PDB file of C-alpha atoms in Angstrom:
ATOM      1  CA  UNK P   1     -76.389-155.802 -76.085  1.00 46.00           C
ATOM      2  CA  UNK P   2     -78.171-152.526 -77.187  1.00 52.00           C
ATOM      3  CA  UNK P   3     -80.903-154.036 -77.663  1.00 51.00           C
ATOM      4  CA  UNK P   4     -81.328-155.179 -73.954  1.00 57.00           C
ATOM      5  CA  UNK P   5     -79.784-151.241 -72.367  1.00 79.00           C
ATOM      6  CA  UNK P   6     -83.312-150.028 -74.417  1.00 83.00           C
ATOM      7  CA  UNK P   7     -85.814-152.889 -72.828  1.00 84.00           C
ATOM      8  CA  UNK P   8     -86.953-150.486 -70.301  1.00 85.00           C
ATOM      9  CA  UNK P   9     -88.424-148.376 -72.888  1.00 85.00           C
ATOM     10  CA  UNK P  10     -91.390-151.060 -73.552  1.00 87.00           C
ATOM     11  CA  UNK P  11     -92.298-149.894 -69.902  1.00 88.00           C
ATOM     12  CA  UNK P  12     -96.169-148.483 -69.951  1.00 89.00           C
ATOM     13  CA  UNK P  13     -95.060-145.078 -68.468  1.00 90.00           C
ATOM     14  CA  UNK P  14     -91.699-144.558 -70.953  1.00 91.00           C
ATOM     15  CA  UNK P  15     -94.713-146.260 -74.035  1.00 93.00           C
ATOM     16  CA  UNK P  16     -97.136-143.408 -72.751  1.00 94.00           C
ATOM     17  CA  UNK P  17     -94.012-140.584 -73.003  1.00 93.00           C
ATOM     18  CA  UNK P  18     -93.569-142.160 -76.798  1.00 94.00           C
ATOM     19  CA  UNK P  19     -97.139-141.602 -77.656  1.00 95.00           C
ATOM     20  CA  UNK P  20     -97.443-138.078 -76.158  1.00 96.00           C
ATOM     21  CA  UNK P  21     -94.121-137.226 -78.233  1.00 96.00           C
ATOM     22  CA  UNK P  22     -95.275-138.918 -81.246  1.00 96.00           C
ATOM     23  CA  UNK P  23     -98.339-137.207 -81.095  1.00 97.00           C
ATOM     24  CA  UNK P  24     -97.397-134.064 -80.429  1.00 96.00           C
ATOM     25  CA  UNK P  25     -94.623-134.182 -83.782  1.00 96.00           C
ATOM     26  CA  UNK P  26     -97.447-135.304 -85.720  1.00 96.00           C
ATOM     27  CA  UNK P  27     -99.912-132.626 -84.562  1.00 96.00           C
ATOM     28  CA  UNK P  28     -96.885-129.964 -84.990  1.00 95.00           C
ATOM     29  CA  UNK P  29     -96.114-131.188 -88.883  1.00 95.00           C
ATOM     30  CA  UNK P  30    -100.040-130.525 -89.598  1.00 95.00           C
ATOM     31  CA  UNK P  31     -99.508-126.932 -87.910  1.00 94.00           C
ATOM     32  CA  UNK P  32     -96.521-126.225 -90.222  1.00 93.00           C
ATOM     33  CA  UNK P  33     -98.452-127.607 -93.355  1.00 94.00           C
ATOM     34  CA  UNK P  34    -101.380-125.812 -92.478  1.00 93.00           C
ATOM     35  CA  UNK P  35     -99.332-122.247 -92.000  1.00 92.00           C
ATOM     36  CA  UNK P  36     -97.936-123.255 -95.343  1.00 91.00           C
ATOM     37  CA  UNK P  37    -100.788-123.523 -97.338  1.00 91.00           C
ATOM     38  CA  UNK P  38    -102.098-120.192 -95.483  1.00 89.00           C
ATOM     39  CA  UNK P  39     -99.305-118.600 -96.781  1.00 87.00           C
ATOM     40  CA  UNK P  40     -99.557-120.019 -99.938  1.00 86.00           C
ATOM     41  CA  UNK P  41    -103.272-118.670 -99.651  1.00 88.00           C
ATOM     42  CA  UNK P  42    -101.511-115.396 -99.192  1.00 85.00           C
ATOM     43  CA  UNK P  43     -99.491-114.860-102.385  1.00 89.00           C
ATOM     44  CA  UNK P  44     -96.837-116.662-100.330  1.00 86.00           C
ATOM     45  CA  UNK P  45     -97.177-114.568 -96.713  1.00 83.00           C
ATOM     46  CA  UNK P  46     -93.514-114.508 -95.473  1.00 88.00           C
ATOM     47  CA  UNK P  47     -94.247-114.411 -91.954  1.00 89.00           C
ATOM     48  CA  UNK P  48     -96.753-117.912 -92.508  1.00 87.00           C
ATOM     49  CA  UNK P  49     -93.823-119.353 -94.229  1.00 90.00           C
ATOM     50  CA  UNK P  50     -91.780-118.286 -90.871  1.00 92.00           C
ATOM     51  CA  UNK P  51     -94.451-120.209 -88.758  1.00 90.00           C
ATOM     52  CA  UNK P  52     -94.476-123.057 -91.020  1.00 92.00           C
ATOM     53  CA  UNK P  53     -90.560-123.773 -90.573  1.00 94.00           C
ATOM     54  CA  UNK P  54     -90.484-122.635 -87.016  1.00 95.00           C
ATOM     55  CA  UNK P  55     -93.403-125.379 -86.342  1.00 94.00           C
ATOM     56  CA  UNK P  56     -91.041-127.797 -88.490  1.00 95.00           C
ATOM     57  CA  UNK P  57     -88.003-126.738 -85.768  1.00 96.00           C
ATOM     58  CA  UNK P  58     -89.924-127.651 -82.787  1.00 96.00           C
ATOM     59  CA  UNK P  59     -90.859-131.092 -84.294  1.00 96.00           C
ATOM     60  CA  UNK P  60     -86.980-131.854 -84.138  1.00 96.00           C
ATOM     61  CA  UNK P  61     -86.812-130.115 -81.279  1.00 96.00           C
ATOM     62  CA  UNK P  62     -89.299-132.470 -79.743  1.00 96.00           C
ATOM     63  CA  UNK P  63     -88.058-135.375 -81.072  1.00 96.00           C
ATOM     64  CA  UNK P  64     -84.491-134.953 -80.321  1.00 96.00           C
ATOM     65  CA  UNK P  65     -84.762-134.314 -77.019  1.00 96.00           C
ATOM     66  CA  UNK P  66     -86.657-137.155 -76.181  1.00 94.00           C
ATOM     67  CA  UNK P  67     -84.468-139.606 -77.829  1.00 93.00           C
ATOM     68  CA  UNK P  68     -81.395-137.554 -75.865  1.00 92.00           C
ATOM     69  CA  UNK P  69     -83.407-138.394 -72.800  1.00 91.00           C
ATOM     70  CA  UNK P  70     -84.366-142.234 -73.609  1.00 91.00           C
ATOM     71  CA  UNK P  71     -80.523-142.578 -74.722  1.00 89.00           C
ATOM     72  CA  UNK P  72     -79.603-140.891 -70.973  1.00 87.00           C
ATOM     73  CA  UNK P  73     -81.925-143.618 -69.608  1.00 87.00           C
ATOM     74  CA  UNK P  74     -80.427-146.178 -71.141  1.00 86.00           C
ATOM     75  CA  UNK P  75     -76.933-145.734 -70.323  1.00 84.00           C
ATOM     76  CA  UNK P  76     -77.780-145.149 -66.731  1.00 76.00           C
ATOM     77  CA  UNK P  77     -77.312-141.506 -66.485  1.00 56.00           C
ATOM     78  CA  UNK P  78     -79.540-139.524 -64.639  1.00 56.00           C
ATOM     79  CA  UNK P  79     -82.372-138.072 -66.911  1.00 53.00           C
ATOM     80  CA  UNK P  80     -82.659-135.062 -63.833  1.00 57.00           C
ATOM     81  CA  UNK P  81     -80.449-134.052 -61.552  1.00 55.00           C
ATOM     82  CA  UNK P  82     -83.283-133.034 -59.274  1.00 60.00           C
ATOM     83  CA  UNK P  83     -81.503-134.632 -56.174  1.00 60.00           C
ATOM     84  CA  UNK P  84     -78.253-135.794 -55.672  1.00 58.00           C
ATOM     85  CA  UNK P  85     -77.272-139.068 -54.139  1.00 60.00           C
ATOM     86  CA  UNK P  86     -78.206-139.916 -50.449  1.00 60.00           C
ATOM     87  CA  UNK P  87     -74.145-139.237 -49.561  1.00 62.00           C
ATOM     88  CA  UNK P  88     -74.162-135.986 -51.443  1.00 65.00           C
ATOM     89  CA  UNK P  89     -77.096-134.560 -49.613  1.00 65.00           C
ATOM     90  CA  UNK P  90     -76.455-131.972 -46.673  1.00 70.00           C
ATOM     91  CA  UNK P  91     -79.382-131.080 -44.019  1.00 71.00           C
ATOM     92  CA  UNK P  92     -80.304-127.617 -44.790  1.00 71.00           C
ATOM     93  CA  UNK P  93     -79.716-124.674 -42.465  1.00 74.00           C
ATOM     94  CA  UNK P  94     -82.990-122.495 -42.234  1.00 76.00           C
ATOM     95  CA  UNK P  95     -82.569-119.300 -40.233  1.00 78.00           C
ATOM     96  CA  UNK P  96     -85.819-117.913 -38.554  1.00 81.00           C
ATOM     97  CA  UNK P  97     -86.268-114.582 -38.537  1.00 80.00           C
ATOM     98  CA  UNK P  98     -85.041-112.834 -35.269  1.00 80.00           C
ATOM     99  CA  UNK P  99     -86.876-109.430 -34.464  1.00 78.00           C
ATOM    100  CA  UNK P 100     -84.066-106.581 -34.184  1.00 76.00           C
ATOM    101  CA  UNK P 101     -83.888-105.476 -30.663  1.00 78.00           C
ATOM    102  CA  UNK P 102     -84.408-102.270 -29.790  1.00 73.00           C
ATOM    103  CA  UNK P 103     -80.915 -99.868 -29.830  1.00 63.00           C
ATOM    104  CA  UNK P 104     -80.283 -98.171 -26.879  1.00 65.00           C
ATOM    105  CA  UNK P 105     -80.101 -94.365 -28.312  1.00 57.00           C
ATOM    106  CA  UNK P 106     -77.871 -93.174 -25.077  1.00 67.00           C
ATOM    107  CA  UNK P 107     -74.944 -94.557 -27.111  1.00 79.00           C
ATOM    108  CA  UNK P 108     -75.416 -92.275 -30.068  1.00 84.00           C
ATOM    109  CA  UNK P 109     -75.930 -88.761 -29.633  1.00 87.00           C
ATOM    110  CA  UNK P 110     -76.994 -87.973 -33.035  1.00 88.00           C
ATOM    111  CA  UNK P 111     -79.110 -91.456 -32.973  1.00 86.00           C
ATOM    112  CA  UNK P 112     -81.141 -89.595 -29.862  1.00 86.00           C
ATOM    113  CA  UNK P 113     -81.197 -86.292 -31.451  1.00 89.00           C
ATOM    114  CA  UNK P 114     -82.701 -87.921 -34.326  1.00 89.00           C
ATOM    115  CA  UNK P 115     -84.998 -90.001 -32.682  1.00 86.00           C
ATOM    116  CA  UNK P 116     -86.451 -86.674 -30.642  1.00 87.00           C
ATOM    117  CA  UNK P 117     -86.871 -85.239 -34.173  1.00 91.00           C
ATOM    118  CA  UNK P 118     -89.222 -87.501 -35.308  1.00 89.00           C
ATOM    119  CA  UNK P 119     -91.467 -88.109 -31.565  1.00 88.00           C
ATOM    120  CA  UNK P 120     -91.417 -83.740 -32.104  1.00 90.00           C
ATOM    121  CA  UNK P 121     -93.000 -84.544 -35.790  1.00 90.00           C
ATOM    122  CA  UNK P 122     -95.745 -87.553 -34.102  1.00 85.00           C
ATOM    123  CA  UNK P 123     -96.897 -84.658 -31.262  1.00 83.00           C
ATOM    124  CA  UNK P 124    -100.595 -83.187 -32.351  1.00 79.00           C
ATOM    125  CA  UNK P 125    -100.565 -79.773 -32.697  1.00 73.00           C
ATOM    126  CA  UNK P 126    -102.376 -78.008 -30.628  1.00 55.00           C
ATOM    127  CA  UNK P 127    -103.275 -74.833 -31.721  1.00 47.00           C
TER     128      UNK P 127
END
């Protein structure tokens, strides 16, 4: 039976995502190697050494996320949650932008006062 849940990995586009994967662990593992012969080159460089393992990290990294996300797959979870199912979804309020009207300043005192303040500061001088 497990062997049928994972037939939908022999699918071109999940056999392309292998590839990429498997390439990209490989080409990482060569990157590690490589900082570790640098540092090697180095009288043993601590910070190549660093690189080396941290390229080694994102090679499991790599790998085990993908085979978290072909294991989702096959036990028909959703690999994204991008959208959620057709009776989950709500229409979506947008608001447009309303321009403020203006205030009318005979309400406020101190709003008019205020307001003849700054139409004294936008007069030329004339002078």
């Amino acid at each position: 039976m497990a062997a049928r849940s994972y037939r939908f990995a022999w699918h071109p586009r999940w056999l392309a995502g292998h590839v990429i994967v498997l390439a990209a662990a490989v080409t990482m593992v060569l990157l590690g190697r490589w900082q570790l012969t640098v540092s090697e080159h180095k009288g043993f460089s601590l910070q190549n050494f660093g690189y080396a393992l941290q390229w080694w990290a994102f090679t499991a990294a790599a790998l085990v996320i993908w085979g978290r996300i072909v294991r989702d797959r096959a036990h028909g979870e959703p690999v994204t949650r991008s959208q959620p199912p057709a009776e989950e979804q709500r229409p979506v309020a947008y608001r447009r932008y309303v321009m403020p009207t203006a205030v009318d300043s005979t309400d406020d005192p101190e709003l008019e006062r205020y307001n003849a303040y700054l139409r004294s500061l936008n007069r030329p001088e004339h002078g």
